[in-house]
mmCIF file with all atom_site columns, C-alpha atoms in Angstrom:
data_model
loop_
_atom_site.group_PDB
_atom_site.id
_atom_site.type_symbol
_atom_site.label_atom_id
_atom_site.label_alt_id
_atom_site.label_comp_id
_atom_site.label_asym_id
_atom_site.label_entity_id
_atom_site.label_seq_id
_atom_site.pdbx_PDB_ins_code
_atom_site.Cartn_x
_atom_site.Cartn_y
_atom_site.Cartn_z
_atom_site.occupancy
_atom_site.B_iso_or_equiv
_atom_site.pdbx_formal_charge
_atom_site.auth_seq_id
_atom_site.auth_comp_id
_atom_site.auth_asym_id
_atom_site.auth_atom_id
_atom_site.pdbx_PDB_model_num
ATOM 1   C CA . MET A 1 1   ? 102.024 91.604  54.715 1.00 89.00 ? 1   MET A CA 1
ATOM 2   C CA . THR A 1 2   ? 98.464  92.127  53.480 1.00 96.00 ? 2   THR A CA 1
ATOM 3   C CA . ASP A 1 3   ? 95.439  90.904  55.391 1.00 95.00 ? 3   ASP A CA 1
ATOM 4   C CA . LEU A 1 4   ? 94.898  88.298  52.666 1.00 93.00 ? 4   LEU A CA 1
ATOM 5   C CA . ASP A 1 5   ? 98.457  87.026  53.210 1.00 93.00 ? 5   ASP A CA 1
ATOM 6   C CA . LEU A 1 6   ? 97.805  86.976  56.957 1.00 94.00 ? 6   LEU A CA 1
ATOM 7   C CA . LEU A 1 7   ? 94.637  84.904  56.465 1.00 94.00 ? 7   LEU A CA 1
ATOM 8   C CA . LYS A 1 8   ? 96.424  82.443  54.161 1.00 94.00 ? 8   LYS A CA 1
ATOM 9   C CA . GLN A 1 9   ? 99.195  82.064  56.738 1.00 94.00 ? 9   GLN A CA 1
ATOM 10  C CA . ALA A 1 10  ? 96.643  81.531  59.533 1.00 94.00 ? 10  ALA A CA 1
ATOM 11  C CA . LEU A 1 11  ? 95.247  78.536  57.622 1.00 93.00 ? 11  LEU A CA 1
ATOM 12  C CA . GLU A 1 12  ? 98.586  76.694  57.517 1.00 93.00 ? 12  GLU A CA 1
ATOM 13  C CA . PRO A 1 13  ? 98.789  73.696  59.916 1.00 90.00 ? 13  PRO A CA 1
ATOM 14  C CA . ASP A 1 14  ? 100.208 74.590  63.334 1.00 92.00 ? 14  ASP A CA 1
ATOM 15  C CA . LYS A 1 15  ? 101.436 71.691  65.505 1.00 90.00 ? 15  LYS A CA 1
ATOM 16  C CA . ARG A 1 16  ? 100.460 73.705  68.598 1.00 92.00 ? 16  ARG A CA 1
ATOM 17  C CA . LEU A 1 17  ? 96.815  73.421  67.517 1.00 93.00 ? 17  LEU A CA 1
ATOM 18  C CA . VAL A 1 18  ? 96.477  70.176  65.504 1.00 93.00 ? 18  VAL A CA 1
ATOM 19  C CA . GLU A 1 19  ? 94.595  67.174  66.877 1.00 93.00 ? 19  GLU A CA 1
ATOM 20  C CA . GLU A 1 20  ? 95.772  63.804  65.544 1.00 94.00 ? 20  GLU A CA 1
ATOM 21  C CA . PRO A 1 21  ? 93.131  61.106  64.896 1.00 95.00 ? 21  PRO A CA 1
ATOM 22  C CA . MET A 1 22  ? 93.848  57.809  66.667 1.00 95.00 ? 22  MET A CA 1
ATOM 23  C CA . HIS A 1 23  ? 90.763  55.677  66.069 1.00 95.00 ? 23  HIS A CA 1
ATOM 24  C CA . THR A 1 24  ? 87.388  56.173  64.374 1.00 95.00 ? 24  THR A CA 1
ATOM 25  C CA . SER A 1 25  ? 84.284  54.116  65.127 1.00 95.00 ? 25  SER A CA 1
ATOM 26  C CA . PRO A 1 26  ? 81.321  54.399  62.753 1.00 93.00 ? 26  PRO A CA 1
ATOM 27  C CA . GLN A 1 27  ? 78.144  54.660  64.865 1.00 96.00 ? 27  GLN A CA 1
ATOM 28  C CA . TRP A 1 28  ? 75.344  55.014  62.351 1.00 94.00 ? 28  TRP A CA 1
ATOM 29  C CA . ARG A 1 29  ? 74.825  55.389  58.599 1.00 94.00 ? 29  ARG A CA 1
ATOM 30  C CA . GLY A 1 30  ? 71.697  56.838  57.054 1.00 90.00 ? 30  GLY A CA 1
ATOM 31  C CA . ARG A 1 31  ? 70.583  57.963  53.633 1.00 88.00 ? 31  ARG A CA 1
ATOM 32  C CA . VAL A 1 32  ? 71.723  61.570  54.158 1.00 88.00 ? 32  VAL A CA 1
ATOM 33  C CA . PHE A 1 33  ? 74.543  61.389  56.697 1.00 91.00 ? 33  PHE A CA 1
ATOM 34  C CA . GLY A 1 34  ? 76.509  59.170  59.053 1.00 94.00 ? 34  GLY A CA 1
ATOM 35  C CA . VAL A 1 35  ? 77.869  59.546  62.571 1.00 96.00 ? 35  VAL A CA 1
ATOM 36  C CA . ASP A 1 36  ? 81.386  58.597  63.707 1.00 96.00 ? 36  ASP A CA 1
ATOM 37  C CA . VAL A 1 37  ? 83.111  58.781  67.065 1.00 96.00 ? 37  VAL A CA 1
ATOM 38  C CA . MET A 1 38  ? 86.805  59.642  66.789 1.00 96.00 ? 38  MET A CA 1
ATOM 39  C CA . ASP A 1 39  ? 89.468  59.414  69.476 1.00 97.00 ? 39  ASP A CA 1
ATOM 40  C CA . VAL A 1 40  ? 92.163  62.067  69.039 1.00 96.00 ? 40  VAL A CA 1
ATOM 41  C CA . THR A 1 41  ? 95.475  63.050  70.558 1.00 94.00 ? 41  THR A CA 1
ATOM 42  C CA . GLN A 1 42  ? 95.303  66.716  71.500 1.00 95.00 ? 42  GLN A CA 1
ATOM 43  C CA . PRO A 1 43  ? 98.232  69.106  71.034 1.00 94.00 ? 43  PRO A CA 1
ATOM 44  C CA . ASP A 1 44  ? 99.148  68.865  74.742 1.00 94.00 ? 44  ASP A CA 1
ATOM 45  C CA . GLY A 1 45  ? 99.299  65.034  74.590 1.00 94.00 ? 45  GLY A CA 1
ATOM 46  C CA . ARG A 1 46  ? 95.967  64.326  76.271 1.00 96.00 ? 46  ARG A CA 1
ATOM 47  C CA . THR A 1 47  ? 93.331  62.306  74.451 1.00 96.00 ? 47  THR A CA 1
ATOM 48  C CA . GLY A 1 48  ? 89.867  63.462  73.512 1.00 95.00 ? 48  GLY A CA 1
ATOM 49  C CA . ARG A 1 49  ? 86.744  62.160  71.864 1.00 97.00 ? 49  ARG A CA 1
ATOM 50  C CA . ARG A 1 50  ? 84.930  63.841  68.978 1.00 96.00 ? 50  ARG A CA 1
ATOM 51  C CA . GLU A 1 51  ? 81.440  63.061  67.675 1.00 96.00 ? 51  GLU A CA 1
ATOM 52  C CA . LEU A 1 52  ? 81.347  63.760  63.947 1.00 95.00 ? 52  LEU A CA 1
ATOM 53  C CA . VAL A 1 53  ? 78.530  63.965  61.402 1.00 95.00 ? 53  VAL A CA 1
ATOM 54  C CA . ARG A 1 54  ? 79.720  62.798  57.975 1.00 96.00 ? 54  ARG A CA 1
ATOM 55  C CA . HIS A 1 55  ? 77.867  64.202  54.973 1.00 94.00 ? 55  HIS A CA 1
ATOM 56  C CA . ASN A 1 56  ? 78.414  63.892  51.219 1.00 92.00 ? 56  ASN A CA 1
ATOM 57  C CA . GLY A 1 57  ? 77.933  67.621  50.744 1.00 95.00 ? 57  GLY A CA 1
ATOM 58  C CA . GLY A 1 58  ? 75.462  70.001  49.251 1.00 96.00 ? 58  GLY A CA 1
ATOM 59  C CA . CYS A 1 59  ? 75.164  72.724  46.667 1.00 98.00 ? 59  CYS A CA 1
ATOM 60  C CA . GLY A 1 60  ? 73.182  75.871  46.097 1.00 98.00 ? 60  GLY A CA 1
ATOM 61  C CA . VAL A 1 61  ? 72.634  78.281  43.231 1.00 98.00 ? 61  VAL A CA 1
ATOM 62  C CA . VAL A 1 62  ? 72.483  82.071  43.334 1.00 98.00 ? 62  VAL A CA 1
ATOM 63  C CA . ALA A 1 63  ? 70.218  82.482  40.296 1.00 98.00 ? 63  ALA A CA 1
ATOM 64  C CA . VAL A 1 64  ? 69.894  86.132  39.268 1.00 97.00 ? 64  VAL A CA 1
ATOM 65  C CA . ARG A 1 65  ? 67.533  87.521  36.612 1.00 96.00 ? 65  ARG A CA 1
ATOM 66  C CA . ASP A 1 66  ? 68.339  90.394  34.239 1.00 94.00 ? 66  ASP A CA 1
ATOM 67  C CA . ASP A 1 67  ? 66.555  92.788  36.631 1.00 95.00 ? 67  ASP A CA 1
ATOM 68  C CA . GLY A 1 68  ? 69.000  91.821  39.410 1.00 95.00 ? 68  GLY A CA 1
ATOM 69  C CA . ARG A 1 69  ? 66.499  89.906  41.561 1.00 97.00 ? 69  ARG A CA 1
ATOM 70  C CA . MET A 1 70  ? 67.604  86.569  42.967 1.00 98.00 ? 70  MET A CA 1
ATOM 71  C CA . CYS A 1 71  ? 65.588  83.367  43.069 1.00 98.00 ? 71  CYS A CA 1
ATOM 72  C CA . LEU A 1 72  ? 64.556  81.987  46.444 1.00 98.00 ? 72  LEU A CA 1
ATOM 73  C CA . VAL A 1 73  ? 62.486  78.996  47.461 1.00 97.00 ? 73  VAL A CA 1
ATOM 74  C CA . ARG A 1 74  ? 60.084  78.944  50.398 1.00 95.00 ? 74  ARG A CA 1
ATOM 75  C CA . GLN A 1 75  ? 59.831  75.728  52.331 1.00 94.00 ? 75  GLN A CA 1
ATOM 76  C CA . TRP A 1 76  ? 58.963  74.299  55.704 1.00 94.00 ? 76  TRP A CA 1
ATOM 77  C CA . ARG A 1 77  ? 62.005  73.016  57.597 1.00 93.00 ? 77  ARG A CA 1
ATOM 78  C CA . VAL A 1 78  ? 60.868  70.497  60.178 1.00 93.00 ? 78  VAL A CA 1
ATOM 79  C CA . ALA A 1 79  ? 64.256  70.600  61.997 1.00 93.00 ? 79  ALA A CA 1
ATOM 80  C CA . LEU A 1 80  ? 63.657  74.308  62.672 1.00 93.00 ? 80  LEU A CA 1
ATOM 81  C CA . GLY A 1 81  ? 59.869  74.090  62.958 1.00 94.00 ? 81  GLY A CA 1
ATOM 82  C CA . ARG A 1 82  ? 59.462  77.074  60.646 1.00 95.00 ? 82  ARG A CA 1
ATOM 83  C CA . MET A 1 83  ? 59.355  78.383  57.105 1.00 96.00 ? 83  MET A CA 1
ATOM 84  C CA . THR A 1 84  ? 62.618  79.400  55.475 1.00 96.00 ? 84  THR A CA 1
ATOM 85  C CA . VAL A 1 85  ? 63.598  81.189  52.309 1.00 97.00 ? 85  VAL A CA 1
ATOM 86  C CA . GLU A 1 86  ? 66.704  79.757  50.696 1.00 97.00 ? 86  GLU A CA 1
ATOM 87  C CA . ILE A 1 87  ? 68.534  79.725  47.396 1.00 98.00 ? 87  ILE A CA 1
ATOM 88  C CA . PRO A 1 88  ? 67.675  76.612  45.348 1.00 97.00 ? 88  PRO A CA 1
ATOM 89  C CA . ALA A 1 89  ? 69.832  73.852  46.787 1.00 96.00 ? 89  ALA A CA 1
ATOM 90  C CA . GLY A 1 90  ? 70.190  70.210  47.660 1.00 95.00 ? 90  GLY A CA 1
ATOM 91  C CA . ARG A 1 91  ? 72.424  67.246  48.313 1.00 94.00 ? 91  ARG A CA 1
ATOM 92  C CA . ILE A 1 92  ? 75.244  66.120  46.092 1.00 95.00 ? 92  ILE A CA 1
ATOM 93  C CA . GLU A 1 93  ? 74.736  62.432  45.388 1.00 92.00 ? 93  GLU A CA 1
ATOM 94  C CA . ARG A 1 94  ? 77.697  60.119  45.922 1.00 89.00 ? 94  ARG A CA 1
ATOM 95  C CA . GLY A 1 95  ? 79.992  60.422  42.895 1.00 91.00 ? 95  GLY A CA 1
ATOM 96  C CA . GLU A 1 96  ? 78.072  63.387  41.434 1.00 94.00 ? 96  GLU A CA 1
ATOM 97  C CA . ASP A 1 97  ? 79.904  66.523  40.292 1.00 96.00 ? 97  ASP A CA 1
ATOM 98  C CA . ALA A 1 98  ? 78.940  69.527  42.449 1.00 97.00 ? 98  ALA A CA 1
ATOM 99  C CA . ALA A 1 99  ? 78.143  71.775  39.450 1.00 97.00 ? 99  ALA A CA 1
ATOM 100 C CA . ASP A 1 100 ? 75.975  69.049  37.908 1.00 97.00 ? 100 ASP A CA 1
ATOM 101 C CA . ALA A 1 101 ? 74.147  68.606  41.213 1.00 97.00 ? 101 ALA A CA 1
ATOM 102 C CA . ALA A 1 102 ? 73.573  72.371  41.471 1.00 98.00 ? 102 ALA A CA 1
ATOM 103 C CA . ALA A 1 103 ? 72.170  72.542  37.926 1.00 97.00 ? 103 ALA A CA 1
ATOM 104 C CA . ARG A 1 104 ? 69.926  69.537  38.688 1.00 96.00 ? 104 ARG A CA 1
ATOM 105 C CA . GLU A 1 105 ? 68.611  71.101  41.899 1.00 96.00 ? 105 GLU A CA 1
ATOM 106 C CA . LEU A 1 106 ? 67.960  74.427  40.152 1.00 96.00 ? 106 LEU A CA 1
ATOM 107 C CA . VAL A 1 107 ? 65.769  72.706  37.552 1.00 95.00 ? 107 VAL A CA 1
ATOM 108 C CA . GLU A 1 108 ? 64.035  70.418  40.051 1.00 94.00 ? 108 GLU A CA 1
ATOM 109 C CA . GLU A 1 109 ? 63.047  73.178  42.472 1.00 95.00 ? 109 GLU A CA 1
ATOM 110 C CA . THR A 1 110 ? 62.432  76.114  40.111 1.00 96.00 ? 110 THR A CA 1
ATOM 111 C CA . GLY A 1 111 ? 62.439  74.972  36.488 1.00 95.00 ? 111 GLY A CA 1
ATOM 112 C CA . LEU A 1 112 ? 65.305  77.389  35.811 1.00 96.00 ? 112 LEU A CA 1
ATOM 113 C CA . VAL A 1 113 ? 68.080  76.357  33.442 1.00 96.00 ? 113 VAL A CA 1
ATOM 114 C CA . SER A 1 114 ? 71.364  78.230  33.195 1.00 96.00 ? 114 SER A CA 1
ATOM 115 C CA . THR A 1 115 ? 72.363  78.788  29.571 1.00 96.00 ? 115 THR A CA 1
ATOM 116 C CA . LYS A 1 116 ? 76.044  78.925  30.516 1.00 95.00 ? 116 LYS A CA 1
ATOM 117 C CA . PRO A 1 117 ? 78.090  76.776  32.916 1.00 96.00 ? 117 PRO A CA 1
ATOM 118 C CA . LEU A 1 118 ? 77.499  77.519  36.585 1.00 97.00 ? 118 LEU A CA 1
ATOM 119 C CA . GLU A 1 119 ? 80.318  79.432  38.274 1.00 97.00 ? 119 GLU A CA 1
ATOM 120 C CA . GLN A 1 120 ? 81.394  78.297  41.745 1.00 97.00 ? 120 GLN A CA 1
ATOM 121 C CA . VAL A 1 121 ? 81.611  81.433  43.893 1.00 97.00 ? 121 VAL A CA 1
ATOM 122 C CA . ALA A 1 122 ? 81.923  80.160  47.465 1.00 97.00 ? 122 ALA A CA 1
ATOM 123 C CA . THR A 1 123 ? 82.377  77.132  49.692 1.00 97.00 ? 123 THR A CA 1
ATOM 124 C CA . SER A 1 124 ? 80.787  76.924  53.115 1.00 96.00 ? 124 SER A CA 1
ATOM 125 C CA . TYR A 1 125 ? 81.269  74.571  56.057 1.00 95.00 ? 125 TYR A CA 1
ATOM 126 C CA . GLY A 1 126 ? 78.210  75.371  58.151 1.00 89.00 ? 126 GLY A CA 1
ATOM 127 C CA . SER A 1 127 ? 79.341  73.866  61.441 1.00 93.00 ? 127 SER A CA 1
ATOM 128 C CA . PRO A 1 128 ? 82.954  72.602  61.190 1.00 94.00 ? 128 PRO A CA 1
ATOM 129 C CA . GLY A 1 129 ? 83.117  71.819  64.897 1.00 93.00 ? 129 GLY A CA 1
ATOM 130 C CA . PHE A 1 130 ? 81.201  68.578  64.361 1.00 94.00 ? 130 PHE A CA 1
ATOM 131 C CA . THR A 1 131 ? 80.431  67.997  60.680 1.00 95.00 ? 131 THR A CA 1
ATOM 132 C CA . ASP A 1 132 ? 82.350  67.814  57.413 1.00 94.00 ? 132 ASP A CA 1
ATOM 133 C CA . GLU A 1 133 ? 79.290  68.911  55.406 1.00 95.00 ? 133 GLU A CA 1
ATOM 134 C CA . CYS A 1 134 ? 80.536  71.188  52.646 1.00 96.00 ? 134 CYS A CA 1
ATOM 135 C CA . THR A 1 135 ? 78.181  73.339  50.601 1.00 97.00 ? 135 THR A CA 1
ATOM 136 C CA . ARG A 1 136 ? 79.402  74.609  47.258 1.00 98.00 ? 136 ARG A CA 1
ATOM 137 C CA . ILE A 1 137 ? 77.657  77.757  46.092 1.00 98.00 ? 137 ILE A CA 1
ATOM 138 C CA . PHE A 1 138 ? 77.278  78.545  42.387 1.00 98.00 ? 138 PHE A CA 1
ATOM 139 C CA . TYR A 1 139 ? 76.198  81.626  40.444 1.00 98.00 ? 139 TYR A CA 1
ATOM 140 C CA . ALA A 1 140 ? 73.957  81.801  37.362 1.00 97.00 ? 140 ALA A CA 1
ATOM 141 C CA . ASP A 1 141 ? 72.749  84.947  35.614 1.00 95.00 ? 141 ASP A CA 1
ATOM 142 C CA . GLN A 1 142 ? 71.709  83.727  32.178 1.00 94.00 ? 142 GLN A CA 1
ATOM 143 C CA . LEU A 1 143 ? 68.527  81.808  32.827 1.00 96.00 ? 143 LEU A CA 1
ATOM 144 C CA . GLU A 1 144 ? 65.698  80.218  30.889 1.00 94.00 ? 144 GLU A CA 1
ATOM 145 C CA . GLN A 1 145 ? 62.431  79.160  32.496 1.00 94.00 ? 145 GLN A CA 1
ATOM 146 C CA . GLY A 1 146 ? 61.199  75.613  32.087 1.00 88.00 ? 146 GLY A CA 1
ATOM 147 C CA . PRO A 1 147 ? 58.963  73.347  34.171 1.00 81.00 ? 147 PRO A CA 1
ATOM 148 C CA . ALA A 1 148 ? 59.988  72.573  37.749 1.00 82.00 ? 148 ALA A CA 1
ATOM 149 C CA . ARG A 1 149 ? 60.432  68.891  38.614 1.00 82.00 ? 149 ARG A CA 1
ATOM 150 C CA . PRO A 1 150 ? 60.462  68.651  42.414 1.00 75.00 ? 150 PRO A CA 1
ATOM 151 C CA . ASP A 1 151 ? 61.097  65.345  44.149 1.00 74.00 ? 151 ASP A CA 1
ATOM 152 C CA . ASP A 1 152 ? 57.938  63.541  45.295 1.00 77.00 ? 152 ASP A CA 1
ATOM 153 C CA . ASP A 1 153 ? 58.561  64.612  48.900 1.00 79.00 ? 153 ASP A CA 1
ATOM 154 C CA . GLU A 1 154 ? 59.612  68.185  48.086 1.00 75.00 ? 154 GLU A CA 1
ATOM 155 C CA . PHE A 1 155 ? 57.167  71.076  48.503 1.00 86.00 ? 155 PHE A CA 1
ATOM 156 C CA . VAL A 1 156 ? 58.539  74.522  47.678 1.00 84.00 ? 156 VAL A CA 1
ATOM 157 C CA . GLY A 1 157 ? 57.334  77.886  46.462 1.00 90.00 ? 157 GLY A CA 1
ATOM 158 C CA . VAL A 1 158 ? 59.447  80.183  44.299 1.00 95.00 ? 158 VAL A CA 1
ATOM 159 C CA . LEU A 1 159 ? 59.897  83.928  44.808 1.00 96.00 ? 159 LEU A CA 1
ATOM 160 C CA . TRP A 1 160 ? 62.257  86.617  43.540 1.00 98.00 ? 160 TRP A CA 1
ATOM 161 C CA . ALA A 1 161 ? 63.818  89.302  45.739 1.00 97.00 ? 161 ALA A CA 1
ATOM 162 C CA . ASP A 1 162 ? 66.369  92.065  45.566 1.00 97.00 ? 162 ASP A CA 1
ATOM 163 C CA . PRO A 1 163 ? 69.674  90.722  46.983 1.00 97.00 ? 163 PRO A CA 1
ATOM 164 C CA . ALA A 1 164 ? 70.094  93.813  49.191 1.00 97.00 ? 164 ALA A CA 1
ATOM 165 C CA . ALA A 1 165 ? 66.706  93.051  50.768 1.00 97.00 ? 165 ALA A CA 1
ATOM 166 C CA . VAL A 1 166 ? 67.843  89.470  51.406 1.00 97.00 ? 166 VAL A CA 1
ATOM 167 C CA . VAL A 1 167 ? 70.998  90.790  53.101 1.00 97.00 ? 167 VAL A CA 1
ATOM 168 C CA . GLN A 1 168 ? 68.876  93.104  55.263 1.00 97.00 ? 168 GLN A CA 1
ATOM 169 C CA . ALA A 1 169 ? 66.489  90.239  56.075 1.00 97.00 ? 169 ALA A CA 1
ATOM 170 C CA . SER A 1 170 ? 69.479  88.184  57.243 1.00 97.00 ? 170 SER A CA 1
ATOM 171 C CA . LEU A 1 171 ? 70.624  91.060  59.485 1.00 97.00 ? 171 LEU A CA 1
ATOM 172 C CA . ASP A 1 172 ? 67.069  91.210  60.871 1.00 97.00 ? 172 ASP A CA 1
ATOM 173 C CA . GLY A 1 173 ? 67.103  87.456  61.619 1.00 96.00 ? 173 GLY A CA 1
ATOM 174 C CA . LEU A 1 174 ? 64.503  86.599  58.973 1.00 97.00 ? 174 LEU A CA 1
ATOM 175 C CA . VAL A 1 175 ? 66.794  84.811  56.513 1.00 97.00 ? 175 VAL A CA 1
ATOM 176 C CA . VAL A 1 176 ? 68.798  82.325  58.583 1.00 96.00 ? 176 VAL A CA 1
ATOM 177 C CA . ASP A 1 177 ? 70.209  79.899  56.019 1.00 96.00 ? 177 ASP A CA 1
ATOM 178 C CA . ALA A 1 178 ? 74.002  80.316  55.691 1.00 96.00 ? 178 ALA A CA 1
ATOM 179 C CA . LYS A 1 179 ? 74.269  79.488  51.978 1.00 97.00 ? 179 LYS A CA 1
ATOM 180 C CA . THR A 1 180 ? 71.515  81.982  51.205 1.00 98.00 ? 180 THR A CA 1
ATOM 181 C CA . ILE A 1 181 ? 73.179  84.730  53.221 1.00 97.00 ? 181 ILE A CA 1
ATOM 182 C CA . ILE A 1 182 ? 76.470  84.076  51.407 1.00 97.00 ? 182 ILE A CA 1
ATOM 183 C CA . GLY A 1 183 ? 74.600  84.005  48.088 1.00 97.00 ? 183 GLY A CA 1
ATOM 184 C CA . ALA A 1 184 ? 72.901  87.339  48.785 1.00 97.00 ? 184 ALA A CA 1
ATOM 185 C CA . TYR A 1 185 ? 76.256  88.981  49.505 1.00 97.00 ? 185 TYR A CA 1
ATOM 186 C CA . VAL A 1 186 ? 77.667  87.502  46.284 1.00 96.00 ? 186 VAL A CA 1
ATOM 187 C CA . ALA A 1 187 ? 74.683  88.802  44.300 1.00 96.00 ? 187 ALA A CA 1
ATOM 188 C CA . THR A 1 188 ? 74.934  92.299  45.806 1.00 95.00 ? 188 THR A CA 1
ATOM 189 C CA . SER A 1 189 ? 78.649  92.432  45.001 1.00 92.00 ? 189 SER A CA 1
ATOM 190 C CA . ARG A 1 190 ? 77.862  91.672  41.340 1.00 87.00 ? 190 ARG A CA 1
ATOM 191 C CA . GLN A 1 191 ? 74.978  94.097  40.861 1.00 77.00 ? 191 GLN A CA 1
ATOM 192 C CA . ARG A 1 192 ? 75.510  96.489  38.008 1.00 61.00 ? 192 ARG A CA 1
ATOM 193 C CA . PRO A 1 193 ? 75.243  100.167 38.877 1.00 58.00 ? 193 PRO A CA 1
ATOM 194 C CA . CYS A 1 194 ? 72.217  101.948 37.362 1.00 51.00 ? 194 CYS A CA 1
#
């Protein structure tokens, strides 16, 4: 059995580990996410309570120029109280296709347009212990520059960096955004040798 086979097998449901939902009570609904409280039956028969954040999902784009540098946006994240550098990204609106949302966010934040369909390269659940927020990560390497069209409440700066430097910055604790770290690893794995 290969390690890949082992990982696939590990993801199969196991009754010794599965919690069964009994009752869900919506607590709050906002523009970006909602909060539910769920009562569950645990594998040993006891009951438990889970607080869950429900989110429609997000998307991000690993946009790479011909010279191999990847696009990043600088922005202030009030939840962290600090600046971050991230791949262009945003929310998927209810009913919106993830690839369409990613292309929209890329244009809004950077003015970049992919001249070929975006390729989904990864899926990330940032904190599956309490939220179902799923981020789909796309790749684009044939880009044209147009005007950025940020939302009225969106303030970002654009920069370009070598993906290997972004990976190192994540190891140094400078880049902390999960989708960006994943994106940098994807970009480094696709770099053409000199």
